[in-house]
Coordinates of C-alpha atoms in Angstrom, one line a residue:
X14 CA -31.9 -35.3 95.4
X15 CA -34.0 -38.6 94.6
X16 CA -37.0 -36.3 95.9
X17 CA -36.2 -34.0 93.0
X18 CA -35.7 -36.5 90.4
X19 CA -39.2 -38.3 91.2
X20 CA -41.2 -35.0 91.3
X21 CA -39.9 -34.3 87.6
X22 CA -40.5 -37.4 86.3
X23 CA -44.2 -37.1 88.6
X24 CA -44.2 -34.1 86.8
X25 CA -43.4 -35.4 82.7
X26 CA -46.1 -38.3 83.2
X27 CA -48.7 -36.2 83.9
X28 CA -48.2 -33.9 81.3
X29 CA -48.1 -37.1 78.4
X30 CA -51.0 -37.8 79.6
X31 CA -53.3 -34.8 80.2
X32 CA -54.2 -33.6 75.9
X33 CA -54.3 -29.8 76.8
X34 CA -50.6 -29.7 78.7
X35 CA -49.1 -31.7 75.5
X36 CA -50.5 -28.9 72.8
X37 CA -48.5 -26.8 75.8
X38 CA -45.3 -28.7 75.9
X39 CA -45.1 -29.7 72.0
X40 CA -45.5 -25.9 71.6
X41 CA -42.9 -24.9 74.6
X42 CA -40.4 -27.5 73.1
X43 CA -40.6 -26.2 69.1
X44 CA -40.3 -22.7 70.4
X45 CA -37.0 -23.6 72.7
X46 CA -35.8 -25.6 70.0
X47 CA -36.2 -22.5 67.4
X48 CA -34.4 -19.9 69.9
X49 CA -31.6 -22.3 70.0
X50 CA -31.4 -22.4 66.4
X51 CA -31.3 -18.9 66.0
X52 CA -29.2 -18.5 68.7
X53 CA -26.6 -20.9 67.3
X54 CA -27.2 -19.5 63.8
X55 CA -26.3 -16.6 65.0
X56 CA -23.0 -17.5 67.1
X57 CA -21.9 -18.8 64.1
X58 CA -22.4 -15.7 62.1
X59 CA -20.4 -13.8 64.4
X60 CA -17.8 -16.0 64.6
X61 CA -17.5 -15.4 60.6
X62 CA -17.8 -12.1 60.8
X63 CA -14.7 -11.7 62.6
X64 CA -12.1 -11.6 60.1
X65 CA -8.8 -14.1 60.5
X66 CA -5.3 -13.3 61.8
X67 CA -2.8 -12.7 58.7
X68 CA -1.5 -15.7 57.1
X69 CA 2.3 -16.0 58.2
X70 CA 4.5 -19.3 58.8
X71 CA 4.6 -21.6 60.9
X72 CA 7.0 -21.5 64.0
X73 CA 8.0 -24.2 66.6
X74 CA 6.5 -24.4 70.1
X75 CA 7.2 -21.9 72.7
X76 CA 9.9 -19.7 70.4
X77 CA 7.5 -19.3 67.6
X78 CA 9.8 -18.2 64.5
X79 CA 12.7 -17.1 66.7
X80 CA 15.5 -19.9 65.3
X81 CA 14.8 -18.6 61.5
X82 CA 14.9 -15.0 61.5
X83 CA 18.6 -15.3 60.9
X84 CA 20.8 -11.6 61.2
X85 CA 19.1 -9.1 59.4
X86 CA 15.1 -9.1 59.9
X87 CA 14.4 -6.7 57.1
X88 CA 15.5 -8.9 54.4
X89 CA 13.7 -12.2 56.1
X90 CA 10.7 -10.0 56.6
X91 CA 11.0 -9.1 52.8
X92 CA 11.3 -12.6 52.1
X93 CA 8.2 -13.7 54.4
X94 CA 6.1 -10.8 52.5
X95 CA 7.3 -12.1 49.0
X96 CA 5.8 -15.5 50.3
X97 CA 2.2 -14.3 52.1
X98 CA 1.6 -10.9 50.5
X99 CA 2.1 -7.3 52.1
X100 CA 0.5 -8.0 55.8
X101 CA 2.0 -11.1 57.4
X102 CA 2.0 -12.8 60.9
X103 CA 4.9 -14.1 62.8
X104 CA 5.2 -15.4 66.1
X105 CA 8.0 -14.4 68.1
X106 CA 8.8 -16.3 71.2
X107 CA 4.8 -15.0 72.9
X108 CA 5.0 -11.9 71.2
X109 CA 2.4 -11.7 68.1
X110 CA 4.5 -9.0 64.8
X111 CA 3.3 -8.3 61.7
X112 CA 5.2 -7.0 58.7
X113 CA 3.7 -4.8 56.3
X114 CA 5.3 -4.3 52.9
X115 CA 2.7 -2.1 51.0
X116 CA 2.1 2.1 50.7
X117 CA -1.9 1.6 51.4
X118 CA -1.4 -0.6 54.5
X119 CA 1.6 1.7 55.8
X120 CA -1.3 4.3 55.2
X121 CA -4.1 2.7 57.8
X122 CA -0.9 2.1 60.6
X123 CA 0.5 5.6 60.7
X124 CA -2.2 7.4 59.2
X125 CA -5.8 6.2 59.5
X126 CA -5.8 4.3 63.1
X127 CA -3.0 6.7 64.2
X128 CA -3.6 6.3 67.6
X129 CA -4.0 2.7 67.9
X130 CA -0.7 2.3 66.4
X131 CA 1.0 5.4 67.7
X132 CA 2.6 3.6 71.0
X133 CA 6.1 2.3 71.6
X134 CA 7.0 -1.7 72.8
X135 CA 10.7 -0.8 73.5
X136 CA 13.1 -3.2 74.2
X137 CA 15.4 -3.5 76.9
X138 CA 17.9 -2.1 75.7
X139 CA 16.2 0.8 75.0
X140 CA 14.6 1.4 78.0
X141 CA 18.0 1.3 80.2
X142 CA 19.6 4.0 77.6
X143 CA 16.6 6.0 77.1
X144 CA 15.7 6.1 81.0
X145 CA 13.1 4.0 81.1
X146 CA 12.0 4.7 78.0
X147 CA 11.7 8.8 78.3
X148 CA 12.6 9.9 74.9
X149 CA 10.9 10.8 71.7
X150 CA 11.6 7.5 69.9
X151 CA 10.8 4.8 72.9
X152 CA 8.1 7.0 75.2
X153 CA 4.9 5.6 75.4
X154 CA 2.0 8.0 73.5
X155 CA 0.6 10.4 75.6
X156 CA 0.7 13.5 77.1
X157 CA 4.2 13.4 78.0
X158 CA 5.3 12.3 74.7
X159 CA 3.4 15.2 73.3
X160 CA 5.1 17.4 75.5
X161 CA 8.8 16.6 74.9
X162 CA 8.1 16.5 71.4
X163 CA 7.1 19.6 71.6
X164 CA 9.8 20.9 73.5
X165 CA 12.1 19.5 70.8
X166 CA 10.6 20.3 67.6
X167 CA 9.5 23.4 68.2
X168 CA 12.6 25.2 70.6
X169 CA 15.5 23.0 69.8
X170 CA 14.8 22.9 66.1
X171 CA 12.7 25.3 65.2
X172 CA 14.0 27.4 62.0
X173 CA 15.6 30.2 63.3
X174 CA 17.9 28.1 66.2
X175 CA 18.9 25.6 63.1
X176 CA 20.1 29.3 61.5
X177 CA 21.8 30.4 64.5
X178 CA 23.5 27.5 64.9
X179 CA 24.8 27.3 61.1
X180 CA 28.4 29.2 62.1
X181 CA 28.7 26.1 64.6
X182 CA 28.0 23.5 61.8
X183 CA 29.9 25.4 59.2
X184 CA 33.2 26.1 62.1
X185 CA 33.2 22.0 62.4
X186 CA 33.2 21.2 58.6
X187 CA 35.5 23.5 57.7
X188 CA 37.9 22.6 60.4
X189 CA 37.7 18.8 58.9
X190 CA 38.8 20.2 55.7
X191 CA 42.1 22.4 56.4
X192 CA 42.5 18.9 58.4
X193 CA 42.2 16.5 55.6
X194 CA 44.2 19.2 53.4
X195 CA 47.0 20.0 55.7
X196 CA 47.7 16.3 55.9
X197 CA 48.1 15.5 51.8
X198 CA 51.1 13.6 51.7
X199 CA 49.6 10.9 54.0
X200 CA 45.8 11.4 52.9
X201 CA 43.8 8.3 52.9
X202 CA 41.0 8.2 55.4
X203 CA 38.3 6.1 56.7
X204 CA 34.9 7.7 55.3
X205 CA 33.0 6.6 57.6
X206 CA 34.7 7.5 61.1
X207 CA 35.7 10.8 59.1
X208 CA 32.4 12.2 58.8
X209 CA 31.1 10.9 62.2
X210 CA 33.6 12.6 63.8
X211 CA 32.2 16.4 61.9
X212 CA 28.6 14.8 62.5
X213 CA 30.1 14.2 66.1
X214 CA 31.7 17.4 66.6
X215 CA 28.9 19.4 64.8
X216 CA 25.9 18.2 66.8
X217 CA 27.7 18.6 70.1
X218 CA 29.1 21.9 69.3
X219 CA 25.4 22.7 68.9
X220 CA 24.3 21.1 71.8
X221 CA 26.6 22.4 74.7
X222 CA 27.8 25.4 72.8
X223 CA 31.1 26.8 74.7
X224 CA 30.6 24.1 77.5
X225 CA 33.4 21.9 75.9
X226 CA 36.0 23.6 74.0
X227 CA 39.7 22.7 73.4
X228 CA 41.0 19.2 74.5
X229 CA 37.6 18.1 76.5
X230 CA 35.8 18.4 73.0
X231 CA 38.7 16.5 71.6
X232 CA 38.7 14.0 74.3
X233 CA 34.8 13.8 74.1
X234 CA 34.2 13.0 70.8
X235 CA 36.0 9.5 69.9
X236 CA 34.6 8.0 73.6
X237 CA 31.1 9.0 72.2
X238 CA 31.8 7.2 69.0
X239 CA 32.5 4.3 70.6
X240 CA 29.5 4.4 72.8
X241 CA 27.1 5.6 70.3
X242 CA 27.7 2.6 68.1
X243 CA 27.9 0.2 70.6
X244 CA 24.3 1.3 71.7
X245 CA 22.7 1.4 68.4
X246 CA 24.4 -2.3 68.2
X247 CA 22.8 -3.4 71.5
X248 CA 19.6 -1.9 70.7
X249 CA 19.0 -3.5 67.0
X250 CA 20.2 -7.9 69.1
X251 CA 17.4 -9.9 69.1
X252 CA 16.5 -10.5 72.5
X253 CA 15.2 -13.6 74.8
X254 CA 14.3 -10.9 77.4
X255 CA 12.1 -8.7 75.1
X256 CA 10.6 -12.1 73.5
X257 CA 9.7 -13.6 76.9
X258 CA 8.6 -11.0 79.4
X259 CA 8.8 -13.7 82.1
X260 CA 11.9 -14.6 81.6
X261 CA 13.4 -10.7 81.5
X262 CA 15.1 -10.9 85.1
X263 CA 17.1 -13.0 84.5
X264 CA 18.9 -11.7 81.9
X265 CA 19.7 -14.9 79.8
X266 CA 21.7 -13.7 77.3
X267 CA 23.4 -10.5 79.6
X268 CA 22.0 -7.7 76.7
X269 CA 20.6 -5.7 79.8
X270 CA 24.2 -6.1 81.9
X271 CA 26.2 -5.2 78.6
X272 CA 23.8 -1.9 78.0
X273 CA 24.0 -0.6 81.7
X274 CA 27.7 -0.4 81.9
X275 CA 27.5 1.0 78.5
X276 CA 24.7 3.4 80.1
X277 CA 27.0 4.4 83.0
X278 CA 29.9 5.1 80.9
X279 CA 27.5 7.6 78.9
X280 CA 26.2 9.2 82.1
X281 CA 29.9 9.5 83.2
X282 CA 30.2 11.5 79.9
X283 CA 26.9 13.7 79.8
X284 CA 26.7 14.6 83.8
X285 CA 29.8 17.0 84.2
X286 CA 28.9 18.7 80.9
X287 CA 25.0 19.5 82.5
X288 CA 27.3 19.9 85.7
X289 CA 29.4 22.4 84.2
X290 CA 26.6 24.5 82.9
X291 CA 24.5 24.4 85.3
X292 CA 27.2 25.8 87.8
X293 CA 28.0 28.8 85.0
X294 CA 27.1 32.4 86.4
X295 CA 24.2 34.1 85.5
X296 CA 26.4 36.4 83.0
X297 CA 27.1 33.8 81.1
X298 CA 23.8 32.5 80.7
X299 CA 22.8 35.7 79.2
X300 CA 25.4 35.8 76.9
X301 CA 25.0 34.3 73.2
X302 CA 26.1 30.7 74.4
X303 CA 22.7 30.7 76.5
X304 CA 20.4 29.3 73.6
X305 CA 22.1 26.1 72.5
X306 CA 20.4 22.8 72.6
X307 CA 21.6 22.5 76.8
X308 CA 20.8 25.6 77.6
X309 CA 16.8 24.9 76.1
X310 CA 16.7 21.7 77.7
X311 CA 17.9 23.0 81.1
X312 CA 15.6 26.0 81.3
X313 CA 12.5 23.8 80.1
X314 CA 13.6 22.1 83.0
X315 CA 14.0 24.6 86.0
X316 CA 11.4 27.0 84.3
X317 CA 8.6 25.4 82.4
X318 CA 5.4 25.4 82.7
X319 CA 2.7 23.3 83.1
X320 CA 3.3 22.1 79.1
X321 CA 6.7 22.4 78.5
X322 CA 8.4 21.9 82.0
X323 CA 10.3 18.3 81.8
X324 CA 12.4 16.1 84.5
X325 CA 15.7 15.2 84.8
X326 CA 15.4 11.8 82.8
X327 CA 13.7 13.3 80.0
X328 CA 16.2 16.0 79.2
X329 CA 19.3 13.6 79.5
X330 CA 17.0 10.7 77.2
X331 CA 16.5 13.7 74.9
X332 CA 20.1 14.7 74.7
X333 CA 21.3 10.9 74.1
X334 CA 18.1 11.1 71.6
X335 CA 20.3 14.1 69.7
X336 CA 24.0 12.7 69.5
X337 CA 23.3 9.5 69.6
X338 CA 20.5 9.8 66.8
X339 CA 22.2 12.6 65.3
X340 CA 25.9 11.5 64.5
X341 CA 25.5 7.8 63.4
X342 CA 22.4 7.6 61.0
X343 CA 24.3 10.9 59.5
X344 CA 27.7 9.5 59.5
X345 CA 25.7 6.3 58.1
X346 CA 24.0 7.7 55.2
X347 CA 26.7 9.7 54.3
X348 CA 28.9 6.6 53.9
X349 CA 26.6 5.1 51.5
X350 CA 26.0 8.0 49.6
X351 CA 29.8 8.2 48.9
X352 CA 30.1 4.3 48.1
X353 CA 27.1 4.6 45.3
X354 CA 28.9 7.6 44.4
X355 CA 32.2 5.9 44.0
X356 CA 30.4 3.2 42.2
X357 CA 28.4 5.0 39.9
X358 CA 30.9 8.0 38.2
X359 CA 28.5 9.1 35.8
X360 CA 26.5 10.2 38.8
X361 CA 29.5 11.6 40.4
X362 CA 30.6 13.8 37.5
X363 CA 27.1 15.4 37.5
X364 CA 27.4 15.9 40.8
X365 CA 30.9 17.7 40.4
X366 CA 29.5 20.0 38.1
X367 CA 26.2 21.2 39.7
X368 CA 28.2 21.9 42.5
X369 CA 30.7 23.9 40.0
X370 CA 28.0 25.5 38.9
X371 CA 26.0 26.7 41.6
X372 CA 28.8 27.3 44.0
X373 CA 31.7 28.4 42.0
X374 CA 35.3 26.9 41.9
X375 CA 36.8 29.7 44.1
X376 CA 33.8 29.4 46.8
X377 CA 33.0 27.0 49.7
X378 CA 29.9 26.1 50.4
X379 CA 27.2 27.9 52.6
X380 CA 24.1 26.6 53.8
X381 CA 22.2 29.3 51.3
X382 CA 23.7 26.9 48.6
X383 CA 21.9 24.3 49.9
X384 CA 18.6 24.7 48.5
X385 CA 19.6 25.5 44.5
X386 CA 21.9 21.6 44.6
X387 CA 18.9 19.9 43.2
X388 CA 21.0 17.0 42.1
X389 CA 22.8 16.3 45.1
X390 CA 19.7 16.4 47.2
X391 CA 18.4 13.2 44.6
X392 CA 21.5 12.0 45.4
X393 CA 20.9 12.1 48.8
X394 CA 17.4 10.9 48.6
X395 CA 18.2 7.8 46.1
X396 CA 20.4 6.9 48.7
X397 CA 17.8 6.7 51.6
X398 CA 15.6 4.6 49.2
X399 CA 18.4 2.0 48.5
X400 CA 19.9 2.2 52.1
X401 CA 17.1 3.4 55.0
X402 CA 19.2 3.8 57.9
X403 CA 16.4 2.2 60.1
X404 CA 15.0 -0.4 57.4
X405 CA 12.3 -1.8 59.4
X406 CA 11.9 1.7 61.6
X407 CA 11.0 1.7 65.1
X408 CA 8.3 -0.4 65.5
X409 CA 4.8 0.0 66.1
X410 CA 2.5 -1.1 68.9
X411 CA -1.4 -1.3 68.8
X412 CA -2.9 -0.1 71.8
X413 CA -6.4 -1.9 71.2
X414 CA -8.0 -4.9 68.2
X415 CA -8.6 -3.7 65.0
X416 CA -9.0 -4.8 61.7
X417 CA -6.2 -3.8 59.5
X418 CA -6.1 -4.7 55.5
X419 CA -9.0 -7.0 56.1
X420 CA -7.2 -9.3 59.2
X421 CA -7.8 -8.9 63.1
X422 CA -5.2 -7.3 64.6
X423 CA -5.0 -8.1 68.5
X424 CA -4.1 -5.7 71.0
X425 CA -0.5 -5.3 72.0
X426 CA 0.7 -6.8 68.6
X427 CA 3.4 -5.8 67.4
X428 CA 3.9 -4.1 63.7
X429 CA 6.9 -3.4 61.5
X430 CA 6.3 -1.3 58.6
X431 CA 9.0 -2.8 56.2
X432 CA 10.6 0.0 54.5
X433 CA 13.1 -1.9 53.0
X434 CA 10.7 -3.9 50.6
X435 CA 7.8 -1.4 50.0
X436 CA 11.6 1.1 48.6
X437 CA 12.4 -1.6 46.5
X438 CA 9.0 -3.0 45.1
X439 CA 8.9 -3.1 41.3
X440 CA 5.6 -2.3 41.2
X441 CA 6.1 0.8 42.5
X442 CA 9.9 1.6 41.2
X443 CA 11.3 1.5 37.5
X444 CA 14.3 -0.7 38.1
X445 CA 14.1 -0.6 41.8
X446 CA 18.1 -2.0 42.3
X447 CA 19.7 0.5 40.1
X448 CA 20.8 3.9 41.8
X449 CA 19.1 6.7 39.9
X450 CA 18.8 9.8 41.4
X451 CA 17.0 10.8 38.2
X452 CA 13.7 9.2 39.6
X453 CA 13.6 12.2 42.0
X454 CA 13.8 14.6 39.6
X455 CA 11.6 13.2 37.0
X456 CA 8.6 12.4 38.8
X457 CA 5.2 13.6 38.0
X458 CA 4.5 17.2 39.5
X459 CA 1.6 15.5 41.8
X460 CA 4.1 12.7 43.1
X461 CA 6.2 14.3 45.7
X462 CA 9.2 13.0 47.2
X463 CA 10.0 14.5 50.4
X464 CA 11.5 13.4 53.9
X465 CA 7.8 14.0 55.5
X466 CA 6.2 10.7 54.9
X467 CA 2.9 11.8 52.6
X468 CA 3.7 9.8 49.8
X469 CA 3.6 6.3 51.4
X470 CA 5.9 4.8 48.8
X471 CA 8.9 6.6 50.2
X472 CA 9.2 6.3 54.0
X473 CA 13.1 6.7 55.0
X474 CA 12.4 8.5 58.3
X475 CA 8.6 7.3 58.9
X476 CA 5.6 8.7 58.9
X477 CA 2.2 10.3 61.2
X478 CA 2.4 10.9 64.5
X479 CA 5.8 9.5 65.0
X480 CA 8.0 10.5 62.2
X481 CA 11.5 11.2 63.1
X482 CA 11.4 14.7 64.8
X483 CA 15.4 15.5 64.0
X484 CA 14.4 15.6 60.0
X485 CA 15.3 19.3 59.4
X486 CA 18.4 19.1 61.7
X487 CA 19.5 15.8 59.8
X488 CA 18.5 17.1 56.3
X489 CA 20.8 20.3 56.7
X490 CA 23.9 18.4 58.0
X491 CA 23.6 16.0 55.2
X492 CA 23.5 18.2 52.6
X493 CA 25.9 20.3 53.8
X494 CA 28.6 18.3 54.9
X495 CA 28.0 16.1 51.5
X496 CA 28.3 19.1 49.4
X497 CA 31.4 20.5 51.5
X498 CA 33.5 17.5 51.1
X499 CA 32.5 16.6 47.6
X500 CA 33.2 20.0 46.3
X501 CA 36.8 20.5 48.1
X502 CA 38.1 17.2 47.0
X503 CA 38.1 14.9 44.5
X504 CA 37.7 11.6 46.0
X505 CA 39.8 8.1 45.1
X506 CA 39.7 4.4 45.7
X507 CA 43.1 3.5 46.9
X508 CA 44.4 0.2 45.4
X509 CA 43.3 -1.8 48.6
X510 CA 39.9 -1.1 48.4
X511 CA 37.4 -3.2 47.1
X512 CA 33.8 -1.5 46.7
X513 CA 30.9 -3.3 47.8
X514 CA 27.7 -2.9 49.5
X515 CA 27.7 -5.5 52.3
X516 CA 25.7 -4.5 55.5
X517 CA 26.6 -4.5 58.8
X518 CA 24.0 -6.1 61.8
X519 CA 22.0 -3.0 64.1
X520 CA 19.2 -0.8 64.8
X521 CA 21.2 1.0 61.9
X522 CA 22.3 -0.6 58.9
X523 CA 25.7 0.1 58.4
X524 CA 28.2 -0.6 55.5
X525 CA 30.4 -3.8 56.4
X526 CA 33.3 -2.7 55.5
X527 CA 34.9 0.9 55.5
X528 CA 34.7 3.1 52.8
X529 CA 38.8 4.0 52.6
X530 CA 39.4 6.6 50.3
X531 CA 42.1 9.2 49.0
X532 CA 41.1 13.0 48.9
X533 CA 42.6 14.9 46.2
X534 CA 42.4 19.3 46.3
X535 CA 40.4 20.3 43.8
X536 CA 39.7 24.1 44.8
X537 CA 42.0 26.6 42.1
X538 CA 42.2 28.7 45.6
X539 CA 44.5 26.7 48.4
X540 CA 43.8 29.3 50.6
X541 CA 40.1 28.7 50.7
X542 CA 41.5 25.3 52.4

């Protein structure tokens, strides 16, 4: 070492003192000293041209801004918005979110960088009820997500099985009326459980067909109900476990244990009903039953081919996916539909009398009806603006960096597209509180308002690549079973009940409290009841 040393110093002398070897040096040591300028120069540069994370609050160590999120995120993500504009940061526990309030940035996510943003994060909840994540909503992009997706919007709910299944849907509602009638002396009802129970009934009529009939339907349908809204519960709790990967086996806060034996009580419910059918002779699979929603699953999954065959998990994730998904956002909606209805009678009396019109006081109403209730449907649609059933939707995952609205956006962030404020944004809605169903009949003929997610102002089911696949099963049994019930009674508050529009925690916002109203007859034919 002190050899070295020496010889360099040997080494530095000589060259001070030989005239030709310091032209050398002076010239060696500008043109060192100039690459390390431009190299620094252009470090720095880079490092500029790299743009920021999104501006966002502050959180405390470790749990980021975990202790202030409070119950409902969509309303402090509206607030955080409000505060730092439409893309925002927040740390949650080591998990990076953003929140985005505005059409043109909901655009780039679900639209423009598709793909980066078209994966899932799913909680744990989710994963134990959806088999490890092997549905439509949770499943990681990819060529199995394409695949069930397929399966299911192009078999189960393709046009002409939604028609063949309307004598199911209209058997169900139908039923609930001579019900509701046949009981007039002691006639107030829960709105809420009322209609999940047709949605209930409905969707699994359609989905096992003659499988359950009798008192295993009966039986089947309120133990669902409870389950179904204890999952979407479960799913929507903030958890430690889905905040801190690490800490995820142990459970802290016992979400995962709560969801299992919710899980196994579900599985003891769907498994003799795939049992049953599975064991039915071949005559009866080649009767008319054969095509219901089981009856697809199962023979995409004994029969398939190479791009439609699915497994075991992914057939039971997809029919949780259906009754699950099905019943409660439609029992949801339809319960806040009928409070803004009971709210607002001006809007109520016009709906009376479309339905007077185009249906007839000595009619019911069929599904052909459907289509010519043009007020009811803005009805329906003003109501998914006020009150999205999934305010914040499922959430979004990016799959690689990007730069989104101007701000670096790291892989494996997290991203909520906040539904909730971009449907209530005075910039882009006339009197964005007030319940108008007019707006969606009034609009400019180049502004449309659809369920599909083009016009990025209006997002109640999503958008791209994963927009909900049940919307034409979920827009028929709205309409319908709204139209039905309006147009064979005429609904009352009974003294008890105070209206309000409170919300109620979950992955689905409910209404607080329950919608108890008194049906009066109001078709000039009883027998049509």
């Amino acid at each position: 070492m002190l050899k070295t040393v020496s010889s360099f110093w040997s080494w530095c002398w000589s060259v001070f003192n030989n005239e030709e070897q310091k032209v050398s040096a002076a010239v060696l040591t500008i043109s060192v000293a100039t690459i390390t300028l431009f190299c620094l120069l252009f470090l720095r540069k880079q490092k500029k041209a790299t743009p920021p994370l999104p501006p966002g609050p502050w959180g405390l160590p470790v749990v980021g801004y975990l202790p202030f999120l409070g119950t409902f995120l969509h309303k402090k993500f509206t607030e955080l918005n409000e505060v730092y504009g439409p893309i925002c940061k927040l740390w949650l526990g080591n998990k990076l979110c953003i929140v985005i309030s505005s059409p043109s940035l909901a655009k780039e996510v679900v639209r423009d960088k598709d793909t980066i943003f078209a994966n899932r994060d799913p909680p744990v909840a989710a994963k134990v009820i959806t088999y490890g994540g092997n549905d439509i909503l949770w499943s990681s992009y990819g060529p199995e997500w394409k695949k069930i997706r397929k399966v299911f919007v192009r078999e189960m709910l393709s046009n002409s099985n939604l028609d063949a299944c309307c004598p199911l849907r209209e058997r169900e509602v139908k039923k609930a009326i001579t019900y509701v009638f046949s009981r007039a002396d002691n006639n107030s009802i829960n709105f809420g459980e009322f209609v999940f129970e047709i949605a209930a009934n409905a969707i699994i009529r359609m989905l096992c067909g003659g499988t359950l009939e009798g008192e295993k339907l009966g039986s089947f349908v309120p133990e669902f109900s409870r389950l179904a809204e204890e999952i979407m519960v479960l799913q929507g709790k903030p958890n430690v476990s889905d905040f801190f990967p690490l800490l995820a086996r142990f459970d802290l806060q016992g979400l995962e244990k709560q969801t299992r034996k919710v899980f196994l009580f579900l599985e003891k419910i769907l498994n003799p009903v795939i049992e049953q059918r599975l064991n039915m002779s071949a005559k009866d699979e080649k009767s008319e039953k054969k095509r219901d929603f089981l009856q697809i699953l199962l023979d995409f999954n004994r029969n398939g081919d190479a791009e439609t065959s699915i497994t075991s998990k992914q057939l039971k994730a997809l029919l949780i996916d259906i009754v699950v998904g099905g019943t409660d956002t439609t029992a949801t909606m339809l319960e806040w539909a009928m409070t803004e209805l009971m709210l607002h009678q001006d809007v109520m009396k016009k709906v009376y009398q479309e339905l007077d019109e185009v249906v007839g006081i000595n009619n019911v109403v069929e599904e052909f009806h459907l289509p010519k209730l043009q007020y009811l449907d803005a009805v329906l649609k003003e109501t998914f603006r006020l009150h999205p059933a999934l305010p914040l939707l499922a959430p979004h995952f990016s799959s690689q960096s990007c730069i989104l609205g101007g701000y670096t956006i790291p892989k494996g962030t997290t991203v909520f597209l906040n539904v909730h404020s971009i449907h209530r944004d005075p910039l882009l809605w006339d009197n964005p509180s007030e319940f108008r169903p007019e707006r969606f009949l009034n609009s400019d003929e180049h502004i449309k308002f659809d369920y599909s997610g083009n016009n990025f102002q209006y997002l109640p089911f999503g958008s791209g690549r994963r927009v909900c696949a049940g919307i034409p099963l979920a827009e028929r049994m709205l309409m319908y079973v709204l139209a039905s019930l309006l147009h064979s009674f005429e609904w009352k508050l009974t003294c008890e009940t105070q209206l309000e529009l409170s919300e109620k925690f979950g992955i689905v916002i409910k209404k607080m409290n329950p919608l108890i109203l008194i049906p009066k007859p109001r078709l000039s034919n009883l027998e049509l009841y």
